[in-house]
CSV table of C-alpha atoms in Angstrom, one decimal:
chain,number,residue,atom,x,y,z
A,22,MET,CA,11.8,-24.4,-37.2
A,23,GLN,CA,15.4,-23.2,-36.6
A,24,ASP,CA,15.9,-19.5,-35.9
A,25,GLY,CA,18.0,-19.1,-39.1
A,26,HIS,CA,15.1,-20.4,-41.2
A,27,LEU,CA,12.6,-18.1,-39.4
A,28,LYS,CA,14.8,-15.1,-40.0
A,29,THR,CA,15.1,-16.0,-43.7
A,30,ILE,CA,11.3,-16.2,-44.0
A,31,LEU,CA,10.8,-12.9,-42.2
A,32,GLU,CA,13.5,-11.2,-44.4
A,33,GLY,CA,11.7,-12.6,-47.5
A,34,ILE,CA,8.4,-11.2,-46.3
A,35,SER,CA,10.1,-7.9,-45.4
A,36,LYS,CA,11.6,-7.6,-48.9
A,37,LEU,CA,8.3,-8.3,-50.6
A,38,ALA,CA,6.5,-5.9,-48.3
A,39,SER,CA,9.0,-3.2,-48.9
A,40,ASP,CA,8.4,-3.2,-52.6
A,41,LYS,CA,5.0,-1.7,-52.3
A,42,VAL,CA,2.5,-0.2,-49.9
A,43,LEU,CA,0.4,-3.0,-48.4
A,44,ALA,CA,-3.3,-2.8,-48.7
A,45,GLU,CA,-5.5,-3.3,-45.7
A,46,ASP,CA,-6.4,-6.9,-46.6
A,47,GLU,CA,-2.7,-7.7,-47.1
A,48,LEU,CA,-1.8,-6.1,-43.8
A,49,ALA,CA,-4.5,-8.2,-42.1
A,50,SER,CA,-3.0,-11.4,-43.6
A,51,LEU,CA,0.5,-10.3,-42.6
A,52,GLN,CA,-0.7,-9.5,-39.1
A,53,SER,CA,-2.3,-12.9,-38.8
A,54,ILE,CA,1.0,-14.6,-39.9
A,55,LEU,CA,3.1,-12.5,-37.5
A,56,VAL,CA,0.8,-13.0,-34.5
A,57,LYS,CA,0.9,-16.8,-35.0
A,58,LEU,CA,4.7,-16.7,-35.1
A,59,LEU,CA,4.7,-14.6,-31.9
A,60,SER,CA,2.4,-17.1,-30.3
A,61,HIS,CA,4.4,-20.2,-31.2
A,62,PHE,CA,8.0,-19.2,-30.8
A,63,LYS,CA,10.1,-18.0,-27.9
A,64,ASP,CA,13.1,-15.6,-27.9
A,65,LEU,CA,12.2,-13.7,-31.0
A,66,GLU,CA,13.8,-10.5,-29.8
A,67,HIS,CA,16.4,-10.5,-32.6
A,68,VAL,CA,13.7,-10.3,-35.3
A,69,PHE,CA,11.3,-7.8,-33.6
A,70,SER,CA,12.7,-5.0,-35.7
A,71,LEU,CA,12.1,-7.0,-38.9
A,72,ILE,CA,8.5,-7.6,-37.8
A,73,LEU,CA,7.8,-4.0,-37.0
A,74,ASP,CA,9.3,-2.7,-40.2
A,75,MET,CA,6.6,-4.5,-42.2
A,76,MET,CA,3.6,-3.1,-40.3
A,77,HIS,CA,1.8,0.3,-40.0
A,78,GLY,CA,-1.5,1.6,-38.8
A,79,ASN,CA,-3.9,-0.5,-36.6
A,80,SER,CA,-2.2,-3.7,-37.6
A,81,ARG,CA,1.1,-2.5,-36.3
A,82,GLY,CA,-0.6,-1.7,-33.0
A,83,ILE,CA,-2.0,-5.2,-32.7
A,84,VAL,CA,1.3,-6.7,-33.4
A,85,ASN,CA,3.0,-4.4,-30.9
A,86,MET,CA,0.6,-5.7,-28.2
A,87,HIS,CA,1.5,-9.3,-29.1
A,88,ILE,CA,5.2,-8.5,-29.0
A,89,LEU,CA,4.8,-6.9,-25.5
A,90,ASP,CA,2.8,-9.9,-24.3
A,91,MET,CA,5.3,-12.4,-25.7
A,92,ALA,CA,8.3,-10.6,-24.4
A,93,THR,CA,7.1,-10.4,-20.8
A,94,ARG,CA,5.2,-13.7,-20.4
A,95,ASN,CA,8.3,-15.8,-19.5
A,96,GLY,CA,9.9,-13.7,-16.8
A,97,TYR,CA,12.1,-10.6,-16.4
A,98,VAL,CA,13.6,-8.7,-19.3
A,99,HIS,CA,17.3,-8.1,-18.8
A,100,ASP,CA,18.8,-7.4,-22.3
A,101,PRO,CA,19.3,-3.6,-22.7
A,102,THR,CA,18.6,-3.7,-26.5
A,103,THR,CA,15.4,-5.6,-25.9
A,104,ILE,CA,14.4,-3.2,-23.1
A,105,GLN,CA,14.9,-0.2,-25.4
A,106,LEU,CA,12.9,-1.7,-28.3
A,107,LEU,CA,10.0,-2.7,-25.9
A,108,PHE,CA,10.1,0.8,-24.5
A,109,GLU,CA,9.7,2.3,-27.9
A,110,ILE,CA,6.9,-0.1,-28.6
A,111,SER,CA,5.3,1.0,-25.4
A,112,GLN,CA,5.6,4.6,-26.4
A,113,ALA,CA,3.9,3.8,-29.7
A,114,LEU,CA,1.1,2.0,-28.0
A,115,HIS,CA,0.7,4.8,-25.5
A,116,SER,CA,0.5,7.4,-28.3
A,117,ASP,CA,-2.3,5.4,-29.9
A,118,THR,CA,-4.2,5.0,-26.6
A,119,ASP,CA,-7.4,7.1,-26.2
A,120,LEU,CA,-6.9,8.5,-22.8
A,121,VAL,CA,-10.4,9.9,-22.7
A,122,ASN,CA,-11.8,6.4,-23.2
A,123,MET,CA,-9.4,4.5,-21.0
A,124,LYS,CA,-12.2,2.3,-19.9
A,125,ASN,CA,-12.3,0.8,-23.4
A,126,ASP,CA,-11.2,-2.8,-23.3
A,127,ASP,CA,-8.5,-2.4,-25.9
A,128,ASN,CA,-7.0,0.7,-24.1
A,129,GLN,CA,-7.1,-1.1,-20.8
A,130,GLN,CA,-5.3,-4.1,-22.3
A,131,GLN,CA,-2.6,-1.8,-23.8
A,132,ALA,CA,-2.2,-0.1,-20.4
A,133,ARG,CA,-1.9,-3.5,-18.6
A,134,LEU,CA,0.7,-4.7,-21.1
A,135,ILE,CA,2.8,-1.5,-20.8
A,136,SER,CA,2.6,-1.7,-17.0
A,137,ARG,CA,3.6,-5.3,-17.0
A,138,PHE,CA,6.6,-4.6,-19.2
A,139,VAL,CA,7.9,-1.9,-16.9
A,140,ARG,CA,7.4,-4.2,-13.9
A,141,MET,CA,9.3,-7.0,-15.6
A,142,VAL,CA,12.4,-4.9,-16.5
A,143,ASP,CA,15.5,-5.9,-14.4
A,144,HIS,CA,18.8,-4.1,-14.8
A,145,GLY,CA,20.4,-6.3,-12.1
A,146,VAL,CA,22.9,-4.4,-9.9
A,147,GLU,CA,22.9,-1.4,-12.3
A,148,TYR,CA,20.6,0.5,-9.9
A,149,GLU,CA,21.3,3.9,-11.3
A,150,ARG,CA,20.4,2.7,-14.8
A,151,HIS,CA,17.2,1.1,-13.6
A,152,LEU,CA,16.1,4.3,-11.8
A,153,ALA,CA,16.9,6.3,-14.9
A,154,PHE,CA,14.6,3.9,-16.8
A,155,LEU,CA,11.8,4.5,-14.3
A,156,MET,CA,12.2,8.2,-14.7
A,157,GLU,CA,12.0,7.9,-18.5
A,158,CYS,CA,8.9,5.8,-18.1
A,159,ARG,CA,7.3,8.4,-15.9
A,160,GLY,CA,8.0,11.1,-18.4
A,161,ALA,CA,6.9,9.2,-21.5
A,162,LEU,CA,4.1,6.9,-20.2
A,163,GLY,CA,3.0,8.8,-17.0
A,164,SER,CA,-0.6,9.2,-18.0
A,165,ILE,CA,-1.3,5.5,-17.2
A,166,ILE,CA,-2.4,5.5,-13.6
A,167,GLU,CA,-1.7,1.8,-13.0
A,168,LEU,CA,1.9,2.4,-14.3
A,169,LYS,CA,2.5,5.2,-11.8
A,170,GLU,CA,1.8,2.8,-8.9
A,171,ILE,CA,4.2,0.3,-10.4
A,172,LEU,CA,6.8,3.0,-10.7
A,173,VAL,CA,6.6,3.8,-7.0
A,174,HIS,CA,6.7,0.2,-6.0
A,175,SER,CA,9.6,-0.4,-8.4
A,176,SER,CA,11.5,2.6,-7.0
A,177,ASN,CA,11.0,1.4,-3.4
A,178,CYS,CA,12.1,-2.1,-4.4
A,179,LEU,CA,15.2,-0.8,-6.1
A,180,ALA,CA,16.1,1.2,-3.0
A,181,THR,CA,15.6,-1.9,-0.8
A,182,LYS,CA,17.8,-4.0,-3.1
A,183,ALA,CA,20.5,-1.4,-3.0
A,184,LEU,CA,20.4,-1.3,0.8
A,185,LYS,CA,20.7,-5.1,1.1
A,186,ASP,CA,23.8,-5.5,-1.1
A,187,GLY,CA,25.9,-4.2,1.8
A,188,LYS,CA,27.4,-1.2,0.1
A,189,LYS,CA,26.9,2.5,0.8
A,190,HIS,CA,23.9,3.7,-1.2
A,191,THR,CA,22.5,6.4,1.0
A,192,ALA,CA,22.5,9.1,-1.8
A,193,PHE,CA,20.9,6.6,-4.2
A,194,VAL,CA,18.2,5.6,-1.7
A,195,LYS,CA,17.4,9.3,-1.1
A,196,THR,CA,17.0,9.8,-4.8
A,197,CYS,CA,14.6,6.8,-5.0
A,198,ILE,CA,12.6,8.2,-2.1
A,199,ALA,CA,12.4,11.6,-3.8
A,200,PHE,CA,11.2,9.9,-7.0
A,201,SER,CA,8.4,8.2,-5.1
A,202,GLU,CA,7.5,11.4,-3.3
A,203,ILE,CA,7.1,13.3,-6.5
A,204,THR,CA,5.1,10.5,-8.2
A,205,ILE,CA,2.6,9.7,-5.5
A,206,PRO,CA,0.6,12.9,-5.5
A,207,SER,CA,-0.3,12.4,-9.2
A,208,ILE,CA,-2.0,9.0,-8.3
A,209,PRO,CA,-5.8,9.4,-7.7
A,210,GLY,CA,-7.3,7.9,-4.6
A,211,HIS,CA,-6.5,8.8,-1.0
A,212,ILE,CA,-6.1,5.1,0.1
A,213,LYS,CA,-3.7,4.4,-2.7
A,214,GLN,CA,-1.6,7.5,-1.9
A,215,LEU,CA,-1.7,6.7,1.9
A,216,ASN,CA,-0.4,3.1,1.3
A,217,LEU,CA,2.3,4.3,-1.1
A,218,TYR,CA,3.5,6.9,1.4
A,219,LEU,CA,3.6,4.3,4.1
A,220,GLY,CA,5.5,1.9,1.9
A,221,THR,CA,8.0,4.6,1.0
A,222,ALA,CA,8.4,5.5,4.7
A,223,GLU,CA,9.3,1.9,5.5
A,224,VAL,CA,12.1,2.1,2.9
A,225,ALA,CA,13.3,5.3,4.5
A,226,LEU,CA,13.4,3.6,7.9
A,227,LEU,CA,15.3,0.7,6.4
A,228,GLY,CA,17.9,3.2,5.2
A,229,GLY,CA,18.1,5.0,8.5
A,230,LEU,CA,16.5,8.1,7.2
A,231,VAL,CA,14.3,9.1,10.1
A,232,SER,CA,13.6,12.6,8.9
A,233,HIS,CA,12.5,11.4,5.5
A,234,SER,CA,10.3,8.8,7.1
A,235,ASP,CA,8.7,11.4,9.3
A,236,GLY,CA,8.0,13.6,6.2
A,237,LEU,CA,6.4,10.7,4.4
A,238,ILE,CA,4.2,9.8,7.4
A,239,ASP,CA,3.1,13.5,7.5
A,240,SER,CA,2.2,13.2,3.9
A,241,ALA,CA,0.1,10.1,4.7
A,242,ILE,CA,-1.6,12.0,7.5
A,243,ASN,CA,-2.4,14.8,5.0
A,244,CYS,CA,-4.0,12.2,2.8
A,245,LEU,CA,-6.1,11.2,5.7
A,246,GLN,CA,-7.1,14.8,6.5
A,247,SER,CA,-8.2,15.2,2.9
A,248,SER,CA,-10.0,11.9,2.6
A,249,ASP,CA,-13.6,13.3,2.7
A,250,SER,CA,-13.0,16.0,0.1
A,251,MET,CA,-11.0,13.6,-2.1
A,252,GLU,CA,-13.7,10.9,-2.0
A,253,GLY,CA,-16.3,13.2,-3.5
A,254,SER,CA,-19.4,11.2,-4.5
A,255,ARG,CA,-17.8,7.8,-4.3
A,256,THR,CA,-18.5,5.5,-1.4
A,257,LEU,CA,-15.6,5.2,1.0
A,258,ASP,CA,-13.7,1.9,0.9
A,259,SER,CA,-14.0,1.2,4.6
A,260,ASP,CA,-12.1,-2.1,4.5
A,261,GLY,CA,-9.3,-0.4,2.6
A,262,MET,CA,-9.2,2.5,5.0
A,263,LEU,CA,-9.1,0.3,8.0
A,264,SER,CA,-6.3,-1.8,6.6
A,265,SER,CA,-4.3,1.3,5.8
A,266,MET,CA,-4.8,2.7,9.3
A,267,ARG,CA,-3.8,-0.6,10.9
A,268,LYS,CA,-0.7,-0.6,8.7
A,269,LEU,CA,0.1,2.9,9.9
A,270,CYS,CA,-0.3,2.0,13.5
A,271,SER,CA,2.0,-1.0,13.0
A,272,LEU,CA,4.6,1.2,11.3
A,273,LEU,CA,4.5,3.8,14.2
A,274,ILE,CA,5.7,1.1,16.6
A,275,MET,CA,9.1,1.4,14.8
A,276,VAL,CA,9.2,5.2,14.4
A,277,PRO,CA,11.1,7.1,17.1
A,278,GLY,CA,8.9,9.8,18.7
A,279,ASN,CA,9.8,13.5,18.3
A,280,PRO,CA,10.0,15.2,21.7
A,281,GLU,CA,9.8,18.7,20.1
A,282,LEU,CA,6.4,17.9,18.6
A,283,GLY,CA,5.3,15.5,21.3
A,284,ILE,CA,6.4,11.9,21.3
A,285,LEU,CA,2.9,10.7,20.4
A,286,HIS,CA,1.8,13.6,18.3
A,287,ILE,CA,1.1,11.3,15.3
A,288,PRO,CA,-1.3,8.9,16.9
A,289,LYS,CA,-3.0,11.9,18.6
A,290,SER,CA,-3.4,13.6,15.2
A,291,ILE,CA,-4.9,10.4,13.8
A,292,LEU,CA,-7.4,10.3,16.7
A,293,LEU,CA,-8.5,13.9,16.1
A,294,ILE,CA,-8.8,13.3,12.4
A,295,ILE,CA,-10.9,10.1,12.4
A,296,HIS,CA,-13.4,11.7,14.8
A,297,SER,CA,-13.8,14.7,12.5
A,298,ARG,CA,-14.6,12.6,9.5
A,299,SER,CA,-18.1,11.7,8.3
A,300,TRP,CA,-17.2,8.0,8.5
A,301,SER,CA,-19.3,5.2,9.9
A,302,PRO,CA,-19.2,4.5,13.6
A,303,ARG,CA,-18.0,1.0,12.8
A,304,LEU,CA,-15.0,2.3,10.9
A,305,LYS,CA,-14.2,4.9,13.6
A,306,ALA,CA,-14.5,2.3,16.3
A,307,ARG,CA,-12.2,-0.2,14.6
A,308,ILE,CA,-9.5,2.4,13.9
A,309,SER,CA,-9.8,3.5,17.6
A,310,CYS,CA,-9.1,-0.2,18.5
A,311,ALA,CA,-6.0,-0.1,16.4
A,312,ILE,CA,-4.8,3.0,18.3
A,313,ILE,CA,-5.5,1.3,21.6
A,314,SER,CA,-3.3,-1.6,20.5
A,315,LEU,CA,-0.6,0.8,19.5
A,316,SER,CA,-0.8,2.6,22.8
A,317,ALA,CA,-0.6,-0.6,24.7
A,318,THR,CA,2.4,-1.8,22.6
A,319,LEU,CA,4.3,1.4,23.2
A,320,SER,CA,3.8,1.0,26.9
A,321,GLN,CA,5.9,-2.1,26.9
A,322,GLU,CA,9.5,-2.1,28.3
A,323,ARG,CA,10.6,-4.0,25.2
A,324,LEU,CA,8.9,-3.4,21.9
A,325,PRO,CA,8.0,-6.5,19.8
A,326,TYR,CA,10.0,-5.2,16.8
A,327,HIS,CA,12.3,-2.4,15.7
A,328,ALA,CA,13.5,-0.7,12.5
A,329,ASP,CA,16.0,-2.9,10.8
A,330,HIS,CA,18.8,-0.3,11.1
A,331,PRO,CA,21.4,-0.1,13.8
A,332,GLU,CA,21.2,3.6,14.2
A,333,ILE,CA,17.5,3.8,14.8
A,334,MET,CA,16.4,3.3,18.4
A,335,GLY,CA,12.8,2.6,19.3
A,336,ASN,CA,10.7,4.5,21.8
A,337,ASP,CA,11.4,1.8,24.4
A,338,LEU,CA,15.1,2.6,24.3
A,339,LEU,CA,14.6,6.3,24.0
A,340,PHE,CA,11.8,7.1,26.4
A,341,PHE,CA,10.7,4.1,28.5
A,342,GLY,CA,10.5,5.2,32.2
A,343,ASP,CA,10.4,8.9,31.3
A,344,SER,CA,7.6,10.5,33.2
A,345,SER,CA,6.6,12.7,30.3
A,346,TYR,CA,6.3,9.7,28.0
A,347,VAL,CA,4.1,7.9,30.5
A,348,ARG,CA,1.9,11.0,30.7
A,349,GLU,CA,1.5,11.1,27.0
A,350,LEU,CA,0.6,7.4,26.8
A,351,LEU,CA,-2.0,7.9,29.6
A,352,SER,CA,-3.5,10.9,27.9
A,353,LEU,CA,-3.7,9.2,24.5
A,354,THR,CA,-5.2,6.0,26.0
A,355,GLU,CA,-7.8,7.8,28.1
A,356,SER,CA,-8.8,9.9,25.1
A,357,VAL,CA,-9.2,6.9,22.7
A,358,LEU,CA,-11.1,4.9,25.3
A,359,GLN,CA,-13.6,7.6,25.9
A,360,ASN,CA,-14.0,8.4,22.3
A,361,LEU,CA,-14.5,4.7,21.5
A,362,VAL,CA,-17.5,4.4,23.9
A,363,ASP,CA,-19.0,7.6,22.4
A,364,VAL,CA,-18.5,6.3,18.8
A,365,ILE,CA,-20.1,3.0,19.5
A,366,GLU,CA,-23.2,4.6,20.9
A,367,GLN,CA,-23.7,6.4,17.6
A,368,GLU,CA,-24.1,3.1,15.7
A,369,PRO,CA,-27.8,3.1,14.6
A,370,SER,CA,-28.1,-0.7,14.3
A,371,ARG,CA,-28.7,-2.4,17.6
A,372,ALA,CA,-27.1,-5.7,16.6
A,373,ALA,CA,-24.1,-3.9,15.1
A,374,ARG,CA,-23.8,-1.7,18.2
A,375,GLY,CA,-23.7,-4.8,20.4
A,376,SER,CA,-21.2,-6.6,18.3
A,377,LEU,CA,-19.0,-3.5,18.1
A,378,SER,CA,-19.1,-3.2,21.9
A,379,LEU,CA,-17.9,-6.7,22.4
A,380,GLU,CA,-15.2,-6.3,19.7
A,381,ALA,CA,-13.9,-3.2,21.5
A,382,CYS,CA,-14.1,-4.9,24.8
A,383,ASN,CA,-12.0,-7.8,23.7
A,384,CYS,CA,-9.4,-5.5,22.2
A,385,ILE,CA,-9.1,-3.4,25.4
A,386,ALA,CA,-8.9,-6.5,27.6
A,387,SER,CA,-6.3,-8.1,25.4
A,388,SER,CA,-4.2,-4.9,25.2
A,389,PHE,CA,-4.4,-3.8,28.8
A,390,LYS,CA,-4.4,-6.9,31.0
A,391,VAL,CA,-4.8,-5.4,34.4
A,392,GLY,CA,-1.6,-6.0,36.5
A,393,SER,CA,0.5,-6.7,33.4
A,394,SER,CA,0.4,-3.3,31.7
A,395,HIS,CA,3.0,-0.7,32.6
A,396,LEU,CA,0.3,1.9,32.6
A,397,PHE,CA,-1.0,1.0,36.0
A,398,GLN,CA,-2.8,4.3,36.3
A,399,ILE,CA,-5.1,3.3,33.4
A,400,ASN,CA,-6.4,0.2,35.1
A,401,GLU,CA,-9.4,1.9,36.7
A,402,HIS,CA,-10.4,3.5,33.4
A,403,VAL,CA,-10.1,0.2,31.5
A,404,LEU,CA,-12.4,-1.5,34.0
A,405,SER,CA,-15.0,1.3,33.7
A,406,VAL,CA,-15.0,1.3,29.9
A,407,CYS,CA,-15.2,-2.5,29.7
A,408,SER,CA,-18.2,-2.4,32.1
A,409,LYS,CA,-19.9,0.3,29.9
A,410,LEU,CA,-19.3,-1.7,26.8
A,411,ILE,CA,-20.7,-4.9,28.3
A,412,GLU,CA,-23.8,-3.1,29.4
A,413,THR,CA,-24.3,-1.8,25.9
A,414,ALA,CA,-23.9,-5.3,24.5
A,415,LYS,CA,-26.4,-6.7,27.0
A,416,LEU,CA,-29.0,-4.1,25.9
A,417,CYS,CA,-28.5,-4.9,22.2
A,418,LEU,CA,-28.0,-8.7,22.2
A,419,ASN,CA,-29.7,-11.7,23.5
A,420,ALA,CA,-28.5,-12.8,26.9
A,421,LYS,CA,-27.5,-16.2,25.5
A,422,ASP,CA,-25.6,-14.7,22.5
A,423,LYS,CA,-22.3,-16.8,22.2
A,424,TYR,CA,-20.2,-13.7,21.5
A,425,LEU,CA,-21.5,-12.0,24.6
A,426,THR,CA,-21.0,-15.0,26.9
A,427,SER,CA,-17.5,-15.8,25.6
A,428,THR,CA,-16.5,-12.2,26.0
A,429,ILE,CA,-17.6,-12.2,29.6
A,430,SER,CA,-15.7,-15.4,30.2
A,431,PHE,CA,-12.6,-13.8,28.6
A,432,LEU,CA,-13.0,-10.7,30.9
A,433,ASP,CA,-13.3,-13.0,34.0
A,434,LYS,CA,-9.9,-14.4,33.1
A,435,ASN,CA,-8.1,-11.2,32.4
A,436,LEU,CA,-9.7,-8.6,34.7
A,437,PRO,CA,-10.2,-8.9,38.5
A,438,ALA,CA,-13.6,-10.5,39.0
A,439,ALA,CA,-14.3,-8.6,42.1
A,440,ALA,CA,-13.8,-5.3,40.3
A,441,VAL,CA,-16.2,-5.9,37.5
A,442,SER,CA,-18.4,-8.9,38.3
A,443,SER,CA,-21.3,-6.7,39.4
A,444,SER,CA,-21.2,-4.8,36.2
A,445,ILE,CA,-20.8,-7.7,33.7
A,446,ALA,CA,-22.9,-10.4,35.3
A,447,ILE,CA,-25.8,-11.4,33.2
């Protein structure tokens, strides 16, 4: 069917429908016709208004959902007129959504369609226009939690695109970051907030905005501090928290230390926080291992990666060889090593305690290979902790356990045999 014929048919239906108020059964029939048209034809943007003019009540809501679905199923939406019409449709659906019963399947479907529409909008290089659209969505549709997350991701993506086009967009990037900072606190869930703050901090680093990045990381740390009270009666998502903390430690490799606060004040704060939480020993131990890896990485003369901005220098260029920096690294490493041993001893399950001991031992030996680490003063402590962990594992596991024997073999290759053989021999 040609578009001209389709438009003629719709105009005819519209004329007939406008002559009287349609009854419910007539609306249902019209709804069925329009939904079938939307299902079988593409590029119907030019007749959306004709379709909507015919409908009212629940039938209009159903057709609205089909229009949103059809308009976003084939890729990004670029046309400004179509974007405006779909935004108005989203507003209408949002107004009809029962926010109290958001778990209702129909309401969830509406929220998903609206969120997908916002995610699929693309204003190209008109960055300011796109950000204005995101702001309008936050004001008009902001009660949809899923949408708020999309708004933050979209804002961060927009800032990244602006930075990569080679032009000066510092003021615009700051505006995007401010938009995300304002939006994130209204999103429930400390892990979600933590990840969004970290994602926004990465964008700030990409833009050379170190102070903004520091502030965002501080906000992430505040989420971590509030985690127990925010969690309430819900079970903590241990895997999600561990993933977030590993992401934070990876990010900190790129973030220049602040001598005024202490070059390593952030990882030290993390260490204090995790051991004040009522989390499982397993989670605490694995986060401690992430901090050990971070400390070992920061001790290298050349960091494995840096912020992708010419004006941001890493800690290796700023502080390597500085005696105060070495002291901070030593202090952090010694603290986390000791706390790691204590935390593992708190694990009630013997099998889990043994497995955790070996996991920690492998992490330590991999991170601080004796003789290759620049923190030579830490070597003796590393040997002592590894010996304690192996002893714990031997008490908890069978002597022929493959994980135990392979770990001992790994230690033999990476630690001086004479120094630890008496402690780790089975």
